mmCIF file of C-alpha atoms and ligand atoms in Angstrom:
data_model
loop_
_atom_site.group_PDB
_atom_site.id
_atom_site.type_symbol
_atom_site.label_atom_id
_atom_site.label_comp_id
_atom_site.label_asym_id
_atom_site.label_seq_id
_atom_site.Cartn_x
_atom_site.Cartn_y
_atom_site.Cartn_z
ATOM 1 C CA MET K 1 0.044 0.000 -0.069
ATOM 2 C CA ALA K 2 1.535 3.491 -1.046
ATOM 3 C CA VAL K 3 2.413 5.988 1.797
ATOM 4 C CA PRO K 4 0.023 8.830 1.323
ATOM 5 C CA GLU K 5 1.486 12.153 0.271
ATOM 6 C CA LEU K 6 5.100 10.741 -0.628
ATOM 7 C CA LEU K 7 7.011 11.332 -3.682
ATOM 8 C CA VAL K 8 10.492 10.105 -4.500
ATOM 9 C CA THR K 9 13.352 12.460 -5.878
ATOM 10 C CA THR K 10 16.981 12.674 -6.314
ATOM 11 C CA ALA K 11 19.727 15.079 -5.356
ATOM 12 C CA THR K 12 19.732 17.861 -7.840
ATOM 13 C CA ARG K 13 21.599 17.100 -11.181
ATOM 14 C CA PRO K 14 21.316 13.322 -10.805
ATOM 15 C CA ASP K 15 23.417 11.059 -13.144
ATOM 16 C CA GLU K 16 21.839 7.975 -14.757
ATOM 17 C CA ALA K 17 22.750 5.761 -11.784
ATOM 18 C CA LEU K 18 21.087 7.947 -9.301
ATOM 19 C CA LEU K 19 17.880 8.173 -11.731
ATOM 20 C CA GLN K 20 17.949 4.160 -12.106
ATOM 21 C CA ARG K 21 18.022 3.720 -8.332
ATOM 22 C CA ALA K 22 15.202 6.503 -7.664
ATOM 23 C CA LEU K 23 13.119 4.558 -10.324
ATOM 24 C CA VAL K 24 13.587 1.213 -8.325
ATOM 25 C CA VAL K 25 12.557 3.006 -5.081
ATOM 26 C CA SER K 26 9.551 4.743 -6.637
ATOM 27 C CA ARG K 27 8.253 1.645 -8.279
ATOM 28 C CA ARG K 28 8.633 -0.154 -4.866
ATOM 29 C CA CYS K 29 6.893 2.478 -2.946
ATOM 30 C CA GLY K 30 4.136 2.869 -5.759
ATOM 31 C CA VAL K 31 4.613 6.705 -5.945
ATOM 32 C CA PRO K 32 5.929 8.964 -8.560
ATOM 33 C CA LEU K 33 9.505 10.054 -9.370
ATOM 34 C CA THR K 34 9.898 13.656 -9.673
ATOM 35 C CA PRO K 35 13.423 14.827 -10.348
ATOM 36 C CA ARG K 36 14.190 18.207 -9.043
ATOM 37 C CA ALA K 37 16.148 21.341 -9.931
ATOM 38 C CA HIS K 38 15.596 23.382 -6.763
ATOM 39 C CA GLY K 39 15.363 23.041 -2.937
ATOM 40 C CA LEU K 40 13.206 20.448 -1.311
ATOM 41 C CA ALA K 41 10.714 22.580 0.451
ATOM 42 C CA ALA K 42 9.850 24.321 -2.898
ATOM 43 C CA HIS K 43 9.770 20.955 -4.741
ATOM 44 C CA LEU K 44 7.297 19.464 -2.128
ATOM 45 C CA GLN K 45 5.110 22.547 -2.421
ATOM 46 C CA ALA K 46 5.296 22.525 -6.311
ATOM 47 C CA GLU K 47 4.283 18.811 -6.351
ATOM 48 C CA GLY K 48 1.580 19.100 -3.570
ATOM 49 C CA ALA K 49 3.427 16.421 -1.660
ATOM 50 C CA ARG K 50 4.114 16.504 2.103
ATOM 51 C CA LEU K 51 7.016 13.891 2.280
ATOM 52 C CA ALA K 52 9.909 12.812 0.019
ATOM 53 C CA TYR K 53 12.293 10.007 -0.278
ATOM 54 C CA VAL K 54 15.365 11.518 -1.388
ATOM 55 C CA VAL K 55 18.014 9.538 -3.347
ATOM 56 C CA GLY K 56 21.408 11.250 -2.837
ATOM 57 C CA ARG K 57 24.755 10.531 -3.865
ATOM 58 C CA GLN K 58 26.091 9.414 -0.651
ATOM 59 C CA GLU K 59 23.006 8.501 1.190
ATOM 60 C CA GLU K 60 19.086 8.289 1.127
ATOM 61 C CA TRP K 61 16.613 9.796 3.485
ATOM 62 C CA LEU K 62 12.851 10.610 4.142
ATOM 63 C CA ALA K 63 12.202 14.342 4.593
ATOM 64 C CA THR K 64 9.317 16.661 5.339
ATOM 65 C CA ALA K 65 9.772 20.364 5.195
ATOM 66 C CA GLY K 66 10.743 20.221 8.965
ATOM 67 C CA ALA K 67 12.117 16.702 9.738
ATOM 68 C CA ARG K 68 14.638 14.037 8.376
ATOM 69 C CA LEU K 69 15.047 10.430 8.840
ATOM 70 C CA LYS K 70 17.819 7.855 7.570
ATOM 71 C CA VAL K 71 19.586 4.986 8.831
ATOM 72 C CA ASP K 72 22.453 5.836 11.006
ATOM 73 C CA VAL K 73 24.302 4.186 14.083
ATOM 74 C CA GLY K 74 21.930 5.755 16.507
ATOM 75 C CA LEU K 75 22.935 4.747 20.090
ATOM 76 C CA LEU K 76 25.074 2.089 18.851
ATOM 77 C CA HIS K 77 28.459 3.455 20.655
ATOM 78 C CA ALA K 78 26.570 3.557 24.026
ATOM 79 C CA HIS K 79 25.345 -0.050 23.362
ATOM 80 C CA LEU K 80 28.851 -1.294 22.574
ATOM 81 C CA ALA K 81 30.080 0.388 25.941
ATOM 82 C CA LEU K 82 27.408 -1.764 27.873
ATOM 83 C CA GLY K 83 28.305 -4.903 25.936
ATOM 84 C CA PRO K 84 26.373 -8.335 26.772
ATOM 85 C CA ARG K 85 24.748 -6.900 29.887
ATOM 86 C CA HIS K 86 22.170 -4.902 27.924
ATOM 87 C CA PRO K 87 18.568 -6.470 28.445
ATOM 88 C CA LEU K 88 17.923 -6.893 24.830
ATOM 89 C CA LEU K 89 21.026 -9.146 24.445
ATOM 90 C CA ARG K 90 20.322 -11.083 27.647
ATOM 91 C CA ALA K 91 16.722 -11.585 26.342
ATOM 92 C CA LEU K 92 17.875 -12.977 23.047
ATOM 93 C CA GLY K 93 20.236 -15.251 24.579
ATOM 94 C CA PRO K 94 23.480 -16.811 22.945
ATOM 95 C CA ALA K 95 22.902 -16.591 19.181
ATOM 96 C CA ASP K 96 24.513 -17.109 15.731
ATOM 97 C CA HIS K 97 21.419 -16.174 13.776
ATOM 98 C CA VAL K 98 18.609 -13.547 14.907
ATOM 99 C CA ILE K 99 15.768 -12.688 12.948
ATOM 100 C CA ASP K 100 14.705 -9.059 13.558
ATOM 101 C CA ALA K 101 10.906 -9.270 12.357
ATOM 102 C CA THR K 102 10.473 -5.432 12.319
ATOM 103 C CA LEU K 103 13.632 -4.029 11.080
ATOM 104 C CA GLY K 104 12.682 -0.256 10.926
ATOM 105 C CA LEU K 105 15.653 1.903 10.780
ATOM 106 C CA CYS K 106 17.958 -0.973 11.830
ATOM 107 C CA HIS K 107 19.063 0.086 15.350
ATOM 108 C CA ASP K 108 18.202 -2.999 17.103
ATOM 109 C CA ALA K 109 19.828 -5.063 14.412
ATOM 110 C CA LEU K 110 22.808 -3.146 14.353
ATOM 111 C CA HIS K 111 23.060 -3.435 18.247
ATOM 112 C CA VAL K 112 22.921 -7.187 17.981
ATOM 113 C CA ALA K 113 25.001 -7.581 15.013
ATOM 114 C CA ALA K 114 27.764 -5.430 16.343
ATOM 115 C CA THR K 115 27.748 -6.489 19.811
ATOM 116 C CA THR K 116 27.406 -10.345 19.443
ATOM 117 C CA GLY K 117 28.764 -10.955 15.837
ATOM 118 C CA ALA K 118 25.460 -12.774 15.084
ATOM 119 C CA ARG K 119 24.117 -12.631 11.476
ATOM 120 C CA VAL K 120 20.718 -10.711 11.576
ATOM 121 C CA THR K 121 17.993 -10.994 9.002
ATOM 122 C CA GLY K 122 15.846 -8.184 9.000
ATOM 123 C CA LEU K 123 12.267 -8.156 7.722
ATOM 124 C CA GLU K 124 10.495 -4.856 6.951
ATOM 125 C CA ILE K 125 6.976 -4.508 5.433
ATOM 126 C CA SER K 126 7.111 -0.632 4.520
ATOM 127 C CA PRO K 127 8.716 0.020 1.222
ATOM 128 C CA PRO K 128 10.303 3.439 2.033
ATOM 129 C CA LEU K 129 11.839 2.087 5.314
ATOM 130 C CA PHE K 130 13.021 -1.202 3.665
ATOM 131 C CA SER K 131 14.691 0.887 1.100
ATOM 132 C CA LEU K 132 16.463 3.250 3.659
ATOM 133 C CA ALA K 133 17.664 0.055 5.424
ATOM 134 C CA GLU K 134 18.847 -1.290 2.090
ATOM 135 C CA ARG K 135 20.891 1.731 1.170
ATOM 136 C CA GLY K 136 21.810 2.680 4.637
ATOM 137 C CA LEU K 137 23.380 -0.558 5.755
ATOM 138 C CA SER K 138 25.472 -0.792 2.542
ATOM 139 C CA GLN K 139 26.551 2.755 3.192
ATOM 140 C CA LEU K 140 27.486 2.141 6.813
ATOM 141 C CA HIS K 141 29.436 -0.855 5.648
ATOM 142 C CA ALA K 142 31.275 1.164 3.159
ATOM 143 C CA ALA K 143 32.103 3.708 5.837
ATOM 144 C CA GLY K 144 33.761 0.706 7.783
ATOM 145 C CA LEU K 145 31.196 -0.722 10.036
ATOM 146 C CA ASP K 146 31.556 -4.412 9.593
ATOM 147 C CA ALA K 147 28.311 -5.453 11.484
ATOM 148 C CA ALA K 148 26.269 -3.654 8.747
ATOM 149 C CA ALA K 149 27.256 -6.376 6.242
ATOM 150 C CA ARG K 150 26.127 -9.156 8.612
ATOM 151 C CA ILE K 151 22.363 -7.716 8.511
ATOM 152 C CA THR K 152 20.277 -9.005 5.395
ATOM 153 C CA PRO K 153 17.217 -6.996 4.909
ATOM 154 C CA LEU K 154 14.239 -8.687 3.267
ATOM 155 C CA TRP K 155 11.128 -6.564 2.265
ATOM 156 C CA GLY K 156 7.708 -7.969 2.954
ATOM 157 C CA ASP K 157 5.338 -9.059 5.743
ATOM 158 C CA ALA K 158 7.266 -10.946 8.404
ATOM 159 C CA ARG K 159 4.357 -13.215 8.885
ATOM 160 C CA ASP K 160 5.004 -14.455 5.281
ATOM 161 C CA LEU K 161 8.869 -14.254 5.353
ATOM 162 C CA LEU K 162 9.529 -15.828 8.737
ATOM 163 C CA THR K 163 9.439 -19.407 7.497
ATOM 164 C CA SER K 164 12.033 -18.950 4.700
ATOM 165 C CA ALA K 165 14.218 -16.652 6.946
ATOM 166 C CA GLY K 166 14.530 -19.255 9.421
ATOM 167 C CA PRO K 167 15.654 -21.297 11.361
ATOM 168 C CA ALA K 168 17.100 -18.859 13.781
ATOM 169 C CA ASP K 169 18.304 -18.927 17.435
ATOM 170 C CA ALA K 170 15.859 -15.944 18.249
ATOM 171 C CA VAL K 171 13.419 -13.757 16.764
ATOM 172 C CA LEU K 172 12.807 -10.189 17.878
ATOM 173 C CA ILE K 173 9.662 -8.219 17.291
ATOM 174 C CA ALA K 174 9.252 -4.513 18.103
ATOM 175 C CA PRO K 175 5.840 -3.326 16.925
ATOM 176 C CA MET K 176 5.186 0.325 16.886
ATOM 177 C CA PHE K 177 4.459 2.011 20.100
ATOM 178 C CA ASP K 178 2.011 4.813 20.493
ATOM 179 C CA ARG K 179 3.613 8.153 20.675
ATOM 180 C CA PRO K 180 5.701 8.203 23.849
ATOM 181 C CA ARG K 181 5.537 11.564 25.998
ATOM 182 C CA CYS K 182 9.162 12.365 24.833
ATOM 183 C CA ALA K 183 9.177 11.360 21.280
ATOM 184 C CA PRO K 184 12.648 11.344 19.787
ATOM 185 C CA PRO K 185 13.237 13.546 16.734
ATOM 186 C CA GLY K 186 11.596 12.211 13.475
ATOM 187 C CA PHE K 187 9.095 9.909 15.488
ATOM 188 C CA ASP K 188 6.147 11.310 13.768
ATOM 189 C CA LEU K 189 7.819 10.845 10.347
ATOM 190 C CA LEU K 190 8.641 7.317 11.375
ATOM 191 C CA ARG K 191 4.995 6.689 12.381
ATOM 192 C CA HIS K 192 3.734 7.962 9.023
ATOM 193 C CA VAL K 193 5.750 5.506 6.795
ATOM 194 C CA ALA K 194 5.885 2.550 9.194
ATOM 195 C CA ARG K 195 3.155 -0.160 9.412
ATOM 196 C CA SER K 196 1.569 -0.086 12.863
ATOM 197 C CA ALA K 197 0.257 -3.588 13.572
ATOM 198 C CA ALA K 198 0.113 -4.936 17.101
ATOM 199 C CA LEU K 199 1.528 -8.321 17.603
ATOM 200 C CA ASP K 200 -1.084 -11.189 17.015
ATOM 201 C CA ALA K 201 -1.418 -14.937 17.630
ATOM 202 C CA GLY K 202 -0.452 -15.764 14.179
ATOM 203 C CA TRP K 203 2.446 -13.662 14.048
ATOM 204 C CA LEU K 204 3.696 -15.102 17.500
ATOM 205 C CA ARG K 205 3.054 -18.669 16.138
ATOM 206 C CA ALA K 206 4.998 -18.008 12.974
ATOM 207 C CA ALA K 207 7.915 -16.765 15.196
ATOM 208 C CA LEU K 208 7.889 -19.657 17.716
ATOM 209 C CA ALA K 209 7.848 -22.097 14.640
ATOM 210 C CA VAL K 210 11.355 -20.987 13.524
ATOM 211 C CA ALA K 211 13.306 -20.052 16.769
ATOM 212 C CA PRO K 212 13.352 -21.405 20.277
ATOM 213 C CA ARG K 213 13.235 -17.993 21.668
ATOM 214 C CA VAL K 214 11.015 -14.902 20.822
ATOM 215 C CA VAL K 215 11.656 -11.616 22.299
ATOM 216 C CA ILE K 216 8.976 -8.898 22.123
ATOM 217 C CA LYS K 217 9.905 -5.329 22.873
ATOM 218 C CA ALA K 218 7.194 -3.595 24.519
ATOM 219 C CA ARG K 219 6.630 -0.262 26.181
ATOM 220 C CA ARG K 220 7.323 -0.385 30.060
ATOM 221 C CA THR K 221 4.453 -1.805 32.001
ATOM 222 C CA GLN K 222 2.337 -2.606 28.728
ATOM 223 C CA PRO K 223 0.180 -5.649 29.271
ATOM 224 C CA LEU K 224 1.132 -9.113 27.893
ATOM 225 C CA PRO K 225 -1.665 -10.233 25.468
ATOM 226 C CA ALA K 226 -3.455 -13.103 26.641
ATOM 227 C CA PHE K 227 -2.395 -15.320 23.812
ATOM 228 C CA ALA K 228 1.334 -14.617 24.739
ATOM 229 C CA LEU K 229 0.720 -15.543 28.408
ATOM 230 C CA PRO K 230 1.358 -19.334 28.113
ATOM 231 C CA HIS K 231 4.653 -18.883 26.313
ATOM 232 C CA LEU K 232 6.181 -16.316 28.875
ATOM 233 C CA GLN K 233 9.600 -17.419 30.158
ATOM 234 C CA GLN K 234 10.878 -14.031 31.553
ATOM 235 C CA ILE K 235 10.577 -10.342 31.322
ATOM 236 C CA LEU K 236 13.765 -8.251 31.308
ATOM 237 C CA ARG K 237 13.560 -4.484 31.902
ATOM 238 C CA SER K 238 15.363 -1.273 31.107
ATOM 239 C CA ARG K 239 14.326 2.105 31.941
ATOM 240 C CA ALA K 240 11.620 2.563 29.391
ATOM 241 C CA ILE K 241 11.396 -0.872 27.916
ATOM 242 C CA ASP K 242 10.082 -4.359 28.813
ATOM 243 C CA TYR K 243 11.722 -7.440 26.913
ATOM 244 C CA TRP K 244 9.209 -10.231 26.980
ATOM 245 C CA VAL K 245 11.082 -13.738 26.435
ATOM 246 C CA LEU K 246 8.738 -16.224 25.160
ATOM 247 C CA SER K 247 9.100 -19.850 23.949
ATOM 248 C CA LEU K 248 6.913 -22.747 23.030
ATOM 249 C CA GLY K 249 7.106 -24.424 26.316
ATOM 250 C CA GLY K 250 6.329 -21.306 28.199
HETATM 251 C C1 LIG F 1 9.018 0.149 16.021
HETATM 252 S S1 LIG F 1 9.489 -0.031 14.402
HETATM 253 C C2 LIG F 1 11.055 -1.051 14.741
HETATM 254 C C3 LIG F 1 12.203 -0.352 14.912
HETATM 255 C C4 LIG F 1 13.400 -1.121 14.938
HETATM 256 N N1 LIG F 1 13.546 -2.323 15.546
HETATM 257 C C5 LIG F 1 14.767 -0.261 15.093
HETATM 258 O O1 LIG F 1 15.504 -0.593 15.874
HETATM 259 O O2 LIG F 1 14.822 0.842 14.431
HETATM 260 C C6 LIG F 1 8.300 -1.460 13.873
HETATM 261 C C7 LIG F 1 8.742 -1.781 12.286
HETATM 262 O O3 LIG F 1 8.168 -2.989 12.053
HETATM 263 C C8 LIG F 1 7.462 -2.710 10.820
HETATM 264 N N2 LIG F 1 6.359 -3.599 10.733
HETATM 265 C C9 LIG F 1 5.336 -3.677 11.176
HETATM 266 N N3 LIG F 1 4.506 -4.784 10.923
HETATM 267 C C10 LIG F 1 5.636 -5.463 10.069
HETATM 268 C C11 LIG F 1 5.261 -6.869 9.382
HETATM 269 N N4 LIG F 1 4.042 -7.538 9.455
HETATM 270 N N5 LIG F 1 6.252 -7.429 8.760
HETATM 271 C C12 LIG F 1 7.640 -6.636 8.841
HETATM 272 N N6 LIG F 1 7.585 -5.348 9.278
HETATM 273 C C13 LIG F 1 6.641 -5.035 9.924
HETATM 274 C C14 LIG F 1 7.209 -1.398 10.620
HETATM 275 O O4 LIG F 1 6.884 -0.881 9.345
HETATM 276 C C15 LIG F 1 8.282 -0.666 11.646
HETATM 277 O O5 LIG F 1 9.279 -0.290 10.651
#
């Protein structure tokens, strides 16, 4: 499903390679490619759009007139400093292969790949977010971050892709939260292009079929849905996040 009010554009004076890449993204997103000669704000206004996916020479990003979103290292350096004590890593347990069923901007996937050395298969349903991940990961790898090359992004619905992406040692699912009181910059932009879907019984079943551990990242104190309760092993907590560790046996 196309994201409303989105267009795809390029840096000004694009060469053939840039135009070809922008065409791939625009077809994937199901929205027009509109190359531009002027600033982004003027281009959005002229095209009557609110949001642009920009294919630049060095990187790609999503932008409105006031906000910008791309794949970057985020809190990776702080996570590396904490090492295996981080609750996400303790929740996942020892792993050679992790499936991140909600790849988003790749922050969790980079955290896991960089701290543990595990291979991560990342599943993302939103065409613009998948495109950002595809380009952002290859750019981070080219800039020297080896962990980015251990992440394989796949585009589609995790519920359909989990079987072929598995088996894995653990599956991570981080559904979209409601808007937190102190939302990070770009949160509203992320919400606009991300698929907001709560975890359901079918999704959990598909995850438990390919890995002995499934970790759900939830907002602190969020209630566990009834269908997940029989599978609950443990809850690990950070300041704002609960990690529910689930397994077939419960
Ligand atoms: C909260 S974000 C994940 C953030 C991510 N873990 C990170 O570190 O950047 C949730 C993501 O899951 C994606 N998503 C939602 N439902 C999905 C599904 N059925 N299959 C694949 N991705 C899905 C959304 O589009 C969104 O990008």
